[in-house]
CSV table of C-alpha atoms in Angstrom, one decimal:
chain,number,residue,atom,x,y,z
G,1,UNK,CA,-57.2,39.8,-24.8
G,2,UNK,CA,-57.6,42.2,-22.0
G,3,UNK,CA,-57.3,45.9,-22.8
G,4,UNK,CA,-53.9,46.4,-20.9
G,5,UNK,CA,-52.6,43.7,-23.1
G,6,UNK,CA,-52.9,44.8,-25.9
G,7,UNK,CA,-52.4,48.5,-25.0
G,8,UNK,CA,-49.1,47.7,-24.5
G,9,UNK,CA,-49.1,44.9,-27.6
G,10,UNK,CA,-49.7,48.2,-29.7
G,11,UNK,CA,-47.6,50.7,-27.9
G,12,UNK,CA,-44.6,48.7,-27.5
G,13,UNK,CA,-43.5,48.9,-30.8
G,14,UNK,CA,-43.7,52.5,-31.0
G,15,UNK,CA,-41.5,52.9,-27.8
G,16,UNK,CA,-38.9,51.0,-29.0
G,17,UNK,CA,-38.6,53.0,-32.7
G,18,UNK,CA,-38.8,56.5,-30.6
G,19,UNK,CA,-36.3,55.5,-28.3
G,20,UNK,CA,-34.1,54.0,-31.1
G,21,UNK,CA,-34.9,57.1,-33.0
G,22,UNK,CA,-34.0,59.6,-30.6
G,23,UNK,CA,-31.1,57.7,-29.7
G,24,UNK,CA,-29.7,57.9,-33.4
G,25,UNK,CA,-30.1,61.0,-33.7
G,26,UNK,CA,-28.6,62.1,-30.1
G,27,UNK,CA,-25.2,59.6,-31.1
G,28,UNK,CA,-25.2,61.6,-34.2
G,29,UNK,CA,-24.8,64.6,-33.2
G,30,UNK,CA,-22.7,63.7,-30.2
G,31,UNK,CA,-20.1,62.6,-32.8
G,32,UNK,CA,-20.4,65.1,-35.8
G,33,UNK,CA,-21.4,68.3,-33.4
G,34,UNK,CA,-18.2,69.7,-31.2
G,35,UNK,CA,-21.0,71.3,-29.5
G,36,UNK,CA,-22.6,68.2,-28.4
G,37,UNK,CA,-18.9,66.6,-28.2
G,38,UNK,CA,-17.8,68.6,-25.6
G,39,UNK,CA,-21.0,68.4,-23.4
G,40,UNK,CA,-22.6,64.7,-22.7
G,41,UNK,CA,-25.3,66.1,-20.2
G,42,UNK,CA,-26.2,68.1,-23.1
G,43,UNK,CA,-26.4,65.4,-25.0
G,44,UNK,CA,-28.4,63.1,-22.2
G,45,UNK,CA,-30.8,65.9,-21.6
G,46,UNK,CA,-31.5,66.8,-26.0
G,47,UNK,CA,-31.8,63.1,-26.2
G,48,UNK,CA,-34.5,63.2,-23.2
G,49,UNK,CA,-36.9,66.2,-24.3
G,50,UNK,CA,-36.8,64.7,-28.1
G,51,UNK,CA,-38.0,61.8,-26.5
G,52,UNK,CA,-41.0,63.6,-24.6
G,53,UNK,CA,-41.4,65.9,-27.8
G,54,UNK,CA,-41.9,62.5,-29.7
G,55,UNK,CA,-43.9,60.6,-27.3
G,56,UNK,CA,-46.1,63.7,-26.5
G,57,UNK,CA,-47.1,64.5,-29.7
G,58,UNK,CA,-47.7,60.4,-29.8
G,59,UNK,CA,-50.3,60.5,-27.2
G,60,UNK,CA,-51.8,64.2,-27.7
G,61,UNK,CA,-53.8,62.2,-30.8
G,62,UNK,CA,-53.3,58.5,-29.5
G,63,UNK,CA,-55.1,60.0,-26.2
G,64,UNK,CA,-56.9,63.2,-26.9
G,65,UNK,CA,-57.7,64.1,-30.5
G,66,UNK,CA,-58.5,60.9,-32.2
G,67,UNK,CA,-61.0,59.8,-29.0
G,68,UNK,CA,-62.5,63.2,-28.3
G,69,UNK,CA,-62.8,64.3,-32.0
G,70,UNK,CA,-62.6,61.8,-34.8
G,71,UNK,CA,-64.5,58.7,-32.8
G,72,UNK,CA,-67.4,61.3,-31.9
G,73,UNK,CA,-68.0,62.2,-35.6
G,74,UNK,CA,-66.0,65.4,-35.4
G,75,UNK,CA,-64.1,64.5,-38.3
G,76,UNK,CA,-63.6,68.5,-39.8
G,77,UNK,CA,-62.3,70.0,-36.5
G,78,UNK,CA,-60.1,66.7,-36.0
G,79,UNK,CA,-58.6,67.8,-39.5
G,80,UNK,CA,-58.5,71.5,-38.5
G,81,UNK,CA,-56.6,70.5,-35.0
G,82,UNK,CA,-54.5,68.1,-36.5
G,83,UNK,CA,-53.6,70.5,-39.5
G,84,UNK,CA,-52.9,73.5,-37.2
G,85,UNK,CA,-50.6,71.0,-34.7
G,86,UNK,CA,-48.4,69.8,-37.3
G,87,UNK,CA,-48.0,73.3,-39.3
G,88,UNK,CA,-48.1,75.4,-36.6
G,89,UNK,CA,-48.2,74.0,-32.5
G,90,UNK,CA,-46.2,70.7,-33.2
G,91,UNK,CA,-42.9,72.8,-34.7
G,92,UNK,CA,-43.8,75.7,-32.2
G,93,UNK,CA,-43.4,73.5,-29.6
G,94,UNK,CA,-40.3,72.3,-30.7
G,95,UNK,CA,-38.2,75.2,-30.7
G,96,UNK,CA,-39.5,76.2,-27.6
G,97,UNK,CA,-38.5,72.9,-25.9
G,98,UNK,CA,-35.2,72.9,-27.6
G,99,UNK,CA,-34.1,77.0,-26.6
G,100,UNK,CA,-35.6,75.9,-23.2
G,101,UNK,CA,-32.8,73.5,-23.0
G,102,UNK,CA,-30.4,75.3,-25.1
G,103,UNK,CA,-30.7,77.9,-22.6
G,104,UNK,CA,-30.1,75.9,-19.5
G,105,UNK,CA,-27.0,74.4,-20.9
G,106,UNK,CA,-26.2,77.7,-21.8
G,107,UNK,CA,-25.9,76.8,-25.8
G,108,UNK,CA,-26.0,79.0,-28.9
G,109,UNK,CA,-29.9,80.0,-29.2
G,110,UNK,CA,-30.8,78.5,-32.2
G,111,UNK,CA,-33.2,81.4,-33.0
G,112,UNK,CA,-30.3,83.8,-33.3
G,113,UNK,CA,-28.7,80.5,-35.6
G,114,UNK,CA,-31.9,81.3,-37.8
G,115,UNK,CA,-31.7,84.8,-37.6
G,116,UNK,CA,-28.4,84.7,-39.0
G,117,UNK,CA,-29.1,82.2,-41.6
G,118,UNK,CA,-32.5,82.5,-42.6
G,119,UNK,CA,-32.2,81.0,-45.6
G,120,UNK,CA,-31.8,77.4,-43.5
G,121,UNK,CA,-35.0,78.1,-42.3
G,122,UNK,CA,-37.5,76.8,-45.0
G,123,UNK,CA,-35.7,73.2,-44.8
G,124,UNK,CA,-35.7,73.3,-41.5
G,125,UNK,CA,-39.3,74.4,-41.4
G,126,UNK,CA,-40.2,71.2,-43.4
G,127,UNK,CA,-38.1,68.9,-40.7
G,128,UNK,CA,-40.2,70.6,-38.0
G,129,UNK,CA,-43.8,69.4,-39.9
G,130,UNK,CA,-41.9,65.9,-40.9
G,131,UNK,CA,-40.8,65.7,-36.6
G,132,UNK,CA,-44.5,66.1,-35.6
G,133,UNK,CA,-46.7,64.7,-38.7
G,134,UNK,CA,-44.8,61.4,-37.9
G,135,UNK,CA,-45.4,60.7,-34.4
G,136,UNK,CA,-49.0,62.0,-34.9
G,137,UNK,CA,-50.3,59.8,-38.0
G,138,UNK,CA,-48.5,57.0,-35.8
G,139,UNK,CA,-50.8,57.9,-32.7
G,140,UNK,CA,-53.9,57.6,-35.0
G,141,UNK,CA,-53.0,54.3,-36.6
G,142,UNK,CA,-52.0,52.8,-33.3
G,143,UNK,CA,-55.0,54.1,-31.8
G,144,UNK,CA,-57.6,53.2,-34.7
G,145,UNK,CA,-55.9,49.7,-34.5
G,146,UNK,CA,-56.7,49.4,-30.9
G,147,UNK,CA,-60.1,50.1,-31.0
G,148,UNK,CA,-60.7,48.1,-34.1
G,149,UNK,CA,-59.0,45.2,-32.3
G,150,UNK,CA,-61.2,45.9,-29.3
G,151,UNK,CA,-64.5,45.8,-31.3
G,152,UNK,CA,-63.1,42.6,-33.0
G,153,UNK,CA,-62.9,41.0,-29.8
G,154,UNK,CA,-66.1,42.5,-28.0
G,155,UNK,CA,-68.3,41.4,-31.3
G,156,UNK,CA,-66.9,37.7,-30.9
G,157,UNK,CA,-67.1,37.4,-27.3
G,158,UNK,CA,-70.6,38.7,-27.9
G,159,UNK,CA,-71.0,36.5,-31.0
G,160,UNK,CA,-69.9,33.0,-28.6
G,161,UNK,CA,-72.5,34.6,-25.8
G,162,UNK,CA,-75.5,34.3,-28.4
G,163,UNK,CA,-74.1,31.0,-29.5
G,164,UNK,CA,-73.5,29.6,-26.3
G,165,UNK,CA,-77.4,31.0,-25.5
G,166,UNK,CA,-78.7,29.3,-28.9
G,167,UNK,CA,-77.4,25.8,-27.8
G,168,UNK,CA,-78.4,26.2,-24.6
G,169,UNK,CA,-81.9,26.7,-25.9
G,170,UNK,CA,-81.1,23.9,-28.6
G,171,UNK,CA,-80.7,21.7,-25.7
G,172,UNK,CA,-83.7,22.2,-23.2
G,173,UNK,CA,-85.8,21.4,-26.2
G,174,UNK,CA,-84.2,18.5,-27.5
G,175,UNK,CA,-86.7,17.1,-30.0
G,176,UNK,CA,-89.9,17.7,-27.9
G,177,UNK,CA,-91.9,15.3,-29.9
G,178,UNK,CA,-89.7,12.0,-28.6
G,179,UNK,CA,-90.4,13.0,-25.3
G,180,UNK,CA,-94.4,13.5,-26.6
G,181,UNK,CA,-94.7,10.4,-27.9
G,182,UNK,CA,-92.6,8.3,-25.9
G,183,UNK,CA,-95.1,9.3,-23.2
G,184,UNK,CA,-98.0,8.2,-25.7
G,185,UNK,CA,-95.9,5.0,-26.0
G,186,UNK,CA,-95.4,4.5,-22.3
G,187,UNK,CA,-99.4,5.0,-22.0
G,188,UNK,CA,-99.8,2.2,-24.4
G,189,UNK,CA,-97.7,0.3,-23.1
G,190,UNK,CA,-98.9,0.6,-19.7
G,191,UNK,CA,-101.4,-1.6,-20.8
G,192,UNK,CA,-99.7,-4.3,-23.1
G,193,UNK,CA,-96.7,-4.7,-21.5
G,194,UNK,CA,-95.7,-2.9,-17.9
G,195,UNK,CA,-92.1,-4.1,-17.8
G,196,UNK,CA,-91.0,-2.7,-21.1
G,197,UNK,CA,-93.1,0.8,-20.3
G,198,UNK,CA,-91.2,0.5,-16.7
G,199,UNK,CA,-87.9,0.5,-18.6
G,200,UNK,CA,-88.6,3.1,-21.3
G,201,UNK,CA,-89.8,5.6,-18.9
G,202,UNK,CA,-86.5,5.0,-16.6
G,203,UNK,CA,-84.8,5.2,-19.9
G,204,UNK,CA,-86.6,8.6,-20.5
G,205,UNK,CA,-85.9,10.0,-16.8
G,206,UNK,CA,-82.3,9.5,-17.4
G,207,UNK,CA,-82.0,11.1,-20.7
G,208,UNK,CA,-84.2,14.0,-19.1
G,209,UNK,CA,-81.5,14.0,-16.1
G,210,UNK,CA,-78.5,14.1,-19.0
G,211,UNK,CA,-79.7,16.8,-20.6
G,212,UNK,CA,-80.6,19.1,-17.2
G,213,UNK,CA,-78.2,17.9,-15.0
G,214,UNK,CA,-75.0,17.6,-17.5
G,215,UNK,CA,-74.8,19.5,-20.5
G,216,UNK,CA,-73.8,22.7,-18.7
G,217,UNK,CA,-70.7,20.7,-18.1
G,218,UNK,CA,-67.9,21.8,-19.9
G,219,UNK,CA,-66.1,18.2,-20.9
G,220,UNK,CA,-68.0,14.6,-20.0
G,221,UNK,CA,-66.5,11.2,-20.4
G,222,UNK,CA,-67.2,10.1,-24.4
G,223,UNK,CA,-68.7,6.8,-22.4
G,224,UNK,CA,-70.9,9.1,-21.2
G,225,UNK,CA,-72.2,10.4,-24.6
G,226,UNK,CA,-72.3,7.2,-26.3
G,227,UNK,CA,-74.5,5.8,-23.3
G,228,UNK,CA,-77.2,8.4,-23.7
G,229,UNK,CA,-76.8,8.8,-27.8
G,230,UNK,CA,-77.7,4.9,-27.0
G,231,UNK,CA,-80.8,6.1,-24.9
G,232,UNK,CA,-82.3,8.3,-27.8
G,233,UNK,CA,-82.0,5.9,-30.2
G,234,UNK,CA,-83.7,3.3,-28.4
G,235,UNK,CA,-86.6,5.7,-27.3
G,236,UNK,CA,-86.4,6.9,-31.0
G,237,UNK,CA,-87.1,3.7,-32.0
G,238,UNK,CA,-90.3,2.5,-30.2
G,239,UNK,CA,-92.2,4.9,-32.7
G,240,UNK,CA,-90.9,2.5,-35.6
G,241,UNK,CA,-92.5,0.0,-37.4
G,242,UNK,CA,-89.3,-0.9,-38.6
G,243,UNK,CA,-86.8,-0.5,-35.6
G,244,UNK,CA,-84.4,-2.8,-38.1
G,245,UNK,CA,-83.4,0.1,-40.0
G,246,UNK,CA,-81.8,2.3,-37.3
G,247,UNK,CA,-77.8,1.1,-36.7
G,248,UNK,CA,-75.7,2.3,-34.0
G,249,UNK,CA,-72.0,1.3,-33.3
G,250,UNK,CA,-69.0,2.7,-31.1
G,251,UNK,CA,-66.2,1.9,-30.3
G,252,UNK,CA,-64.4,4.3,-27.9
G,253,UNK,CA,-62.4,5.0,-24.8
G,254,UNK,CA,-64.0,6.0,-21.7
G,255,UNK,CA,-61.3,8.2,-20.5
G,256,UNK,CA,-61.6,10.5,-23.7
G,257,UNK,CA,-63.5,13.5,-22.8
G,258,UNK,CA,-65.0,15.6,-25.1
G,259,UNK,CA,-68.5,18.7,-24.5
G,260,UNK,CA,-71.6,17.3,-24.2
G,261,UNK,CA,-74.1,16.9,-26.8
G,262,UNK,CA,-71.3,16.9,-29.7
G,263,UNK,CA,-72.9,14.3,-32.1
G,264,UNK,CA,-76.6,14.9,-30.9
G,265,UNK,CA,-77.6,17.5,-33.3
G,266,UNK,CA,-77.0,15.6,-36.4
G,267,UNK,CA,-78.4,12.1,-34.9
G,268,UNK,CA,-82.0,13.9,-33.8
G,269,UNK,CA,-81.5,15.5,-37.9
G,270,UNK,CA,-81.1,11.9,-39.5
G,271,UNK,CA,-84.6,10.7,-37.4
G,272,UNK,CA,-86.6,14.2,-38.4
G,273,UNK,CA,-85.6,14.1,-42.0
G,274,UNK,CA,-86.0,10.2,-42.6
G,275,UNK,CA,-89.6,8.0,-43.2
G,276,UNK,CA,-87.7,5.2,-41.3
G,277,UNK,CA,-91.2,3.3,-41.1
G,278,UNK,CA,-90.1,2.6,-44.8
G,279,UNK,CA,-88.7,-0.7,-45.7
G,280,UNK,CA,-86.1,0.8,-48.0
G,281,UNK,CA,-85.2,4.0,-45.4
G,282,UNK,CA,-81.9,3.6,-42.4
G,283,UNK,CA,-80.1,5.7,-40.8
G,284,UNK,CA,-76.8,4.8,-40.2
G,285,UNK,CA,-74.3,5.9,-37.1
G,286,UNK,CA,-70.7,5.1,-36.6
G,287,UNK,CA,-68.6,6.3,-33.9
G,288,UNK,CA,-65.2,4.9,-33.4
G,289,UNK,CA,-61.5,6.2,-32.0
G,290,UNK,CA,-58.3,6.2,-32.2
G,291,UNK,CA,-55.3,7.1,-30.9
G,292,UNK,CA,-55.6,10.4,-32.6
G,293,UNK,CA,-59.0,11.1,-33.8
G,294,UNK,CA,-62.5,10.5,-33.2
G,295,UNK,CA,-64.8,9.8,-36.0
G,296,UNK,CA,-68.2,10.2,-36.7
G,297,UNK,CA,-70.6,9.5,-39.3
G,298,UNK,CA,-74.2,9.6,-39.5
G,299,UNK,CA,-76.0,8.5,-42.6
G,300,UNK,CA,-79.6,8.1,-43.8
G,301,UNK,CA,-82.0,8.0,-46.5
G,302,UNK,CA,-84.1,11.3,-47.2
G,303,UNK,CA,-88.0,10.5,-47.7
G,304,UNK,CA,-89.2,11.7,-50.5
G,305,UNK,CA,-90.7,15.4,-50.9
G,306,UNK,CA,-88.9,15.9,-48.1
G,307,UNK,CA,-87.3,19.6,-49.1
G,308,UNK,CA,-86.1,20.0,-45.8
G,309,UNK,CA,-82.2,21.1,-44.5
G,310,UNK,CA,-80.1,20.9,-41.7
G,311,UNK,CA,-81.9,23.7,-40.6
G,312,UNK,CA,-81.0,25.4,-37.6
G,313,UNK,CA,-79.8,23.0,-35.1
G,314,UNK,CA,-76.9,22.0,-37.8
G,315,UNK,CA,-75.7,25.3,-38.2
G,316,UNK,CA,-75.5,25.8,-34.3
G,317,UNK,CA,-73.7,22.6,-34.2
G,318,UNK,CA,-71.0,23.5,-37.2
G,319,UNK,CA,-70.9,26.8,-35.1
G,320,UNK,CA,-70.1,25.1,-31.8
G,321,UNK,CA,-67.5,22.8,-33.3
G,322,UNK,CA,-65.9,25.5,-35.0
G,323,UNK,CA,-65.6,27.5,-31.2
G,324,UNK,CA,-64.6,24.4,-29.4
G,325,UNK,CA,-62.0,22.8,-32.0
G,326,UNK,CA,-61.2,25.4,-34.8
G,327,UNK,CA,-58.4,23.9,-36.4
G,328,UNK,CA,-59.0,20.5,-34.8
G,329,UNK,CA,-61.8,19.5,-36.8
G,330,UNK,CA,-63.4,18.6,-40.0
G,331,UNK,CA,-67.0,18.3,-41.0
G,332,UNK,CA,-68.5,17.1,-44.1
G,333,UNK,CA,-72.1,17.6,-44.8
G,334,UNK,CA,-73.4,15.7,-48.2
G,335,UNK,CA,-76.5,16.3,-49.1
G,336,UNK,CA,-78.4,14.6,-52.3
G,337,UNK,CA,-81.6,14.0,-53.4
G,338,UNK,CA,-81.4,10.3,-51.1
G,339,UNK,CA,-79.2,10.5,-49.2
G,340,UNK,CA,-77.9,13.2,-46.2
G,341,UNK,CA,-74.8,12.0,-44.5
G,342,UNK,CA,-72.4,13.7,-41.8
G,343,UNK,CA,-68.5,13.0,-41.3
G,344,UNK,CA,-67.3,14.3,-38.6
G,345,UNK,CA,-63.4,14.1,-37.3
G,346,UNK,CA,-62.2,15.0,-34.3
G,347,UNK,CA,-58.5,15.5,-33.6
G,348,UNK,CA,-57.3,14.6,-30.1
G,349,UNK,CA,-53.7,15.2,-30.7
């Protein structure tokens, strides 16, 4: 939310009670006071300076005190000036604003109303401290809550930077080792068979041109996706002795777009955390749609002493799903001694 926004968001309420406040009190007086009765400018104009008495002592610690004093450690002369405003300058102030306009109406000085009823003046003293401790613990509640809003919103626009950067990074090093021994693979096969290393280095160059060329991309066709999930696996599975025990379905629709490199993550973390050259190890994947939800699971065994988690990339991509879909989303991680599966739902509607 941009500052101006929510200045105002904050301030608005505020203008509205002063001017309703004011306004009460000026319709009061106009009715109950023949002296205000028989004079609407009066009125119009008491009703006016109330309202700058109100929003000025408003602002002197929304604006001035609070910023300059309490937010730069300051806290004992804040207390001091805020003490000696509402005691002494705030209902100072006050009676000097109100014979000021007393006087150019030519009303009755309400000093000489004291002076001739002093003992009025200790219950009006307390009005006077009430009038400007109100409008001033206001001012440093609205303006506490606008910085603490602020910070809220600079720590997680700075929190979905560093995310954002962490995936990026996630990304250009998509698990190095299939690109280092797909390359040892396309050597070998250079030799045995020079059509299938043709294929799995084209293979390669377009998954290397996916992830360069468009991941940066904020949405991508779901076809898209599936096509170079379907890539990896393949090129995952040339390492295998058993290529048999890596499945991959889906079944979605190609106008569906959705960010790139969604279901990655926890594909490359079924391969890493698996001994799929087992006869008794798989790793399971399932993608299908519907009309209001895309679902996801990945399943597969986990080799034994393998006291590995998710690790990082999992927590970047619970992380990113939570920025990109926060309430349109659920994710399940299970995690047993055998087995580590992910369900993952996607709601499109």
């Amino acid at each position: 939310m941009k500052k101006k926004a929510l200045f105002f968001l904050i301030n608005f309420p505020f203008w509205i009670a002063a001017m309703a406040f004011v306004y009460s009190i000026g319709l009061d007086r106009y009715y109950s006071d023949p002296m205000f009765s028989s004079d609407l400018s009066f009125v119009i104009s008491y009703s006016v300076v109330m309202l700058i008495i109100v929003m000025g002592y408003f602002y002197l610690f929304y604006s001035l005190l609070v910023p300059r004093f309490l937010f730069t450690g300051r806290r004992e002369r804040f207390l001091w000036l805020a003490a000696a405003w509402v005691f002494i300058g705030g209902p100072l102030m006050l009676n000097i604003l109100g014979e000021v306009n007393h006087y150019l109406h030519q009303g009755e000085s309400m000093m000489k109303f004291y002076l001739e009823y002093p003992s009025v003046l200790p219950l009006s003293y307390l009005l006077w401290i009430l009038f400007s401790l109100v409008p001033a613990f206001l001012g440093v509640i609205s303006r506490l809550a606008f910085v603490s809003y602020s910070n809220i919103e600079k720590t997680r626009e700075l929190e979905n930077r560093n995310l954002q950067q962490e995936i990026q990074m996630i990304k250009s090093k998509l698990n190095p080792h299939l690109f280092f021994n797909t390359l040892n693979n396309i050597d070998t096969l250079i030799k045995t068979n020079p059509d299938k290393a043709s294929a799995t280095l084209a293979s390669l160059s377009d998954l290397l041109r996916y992830v360069v060329y468009h991941t940066d991309a904020e949405n991508i066709p779901i076809s898209t996706e599936v096509e170079n999930l379907e890539r990896y696996i393949e090129l995952e599975k040339i390492r295998l002795q058993n290529p048999q025990n890596v499945s991959f379905s889906a079944n979605v629709s190609g106008e569906t777009k959705i960010p790139p490199m969604i279901f990655f993550p926890f594909v490359e973390n079924g391969f890493k955390h698996s001994n799929l050259n087992l006869p008794d190890q798989f790793l399971q994947i399932d993608l299908f749609q519907d009309v209001n939800s895309i679902s996801f699971k990945c399943v597969n065994t986990v080799a034994q002493n393998n006291n590995k988690s998710g690790g990082l990339g999992l927590e970047l991509a619970a992380k990113r799903l939570e920025m990109l879909f926060s309430q349109k989303h659920k994710l399940d991680i299970i995690q047993n001694d055998k087995q580590f599966s992910v369900f993952l739902e996607i709601y499109t509607r």
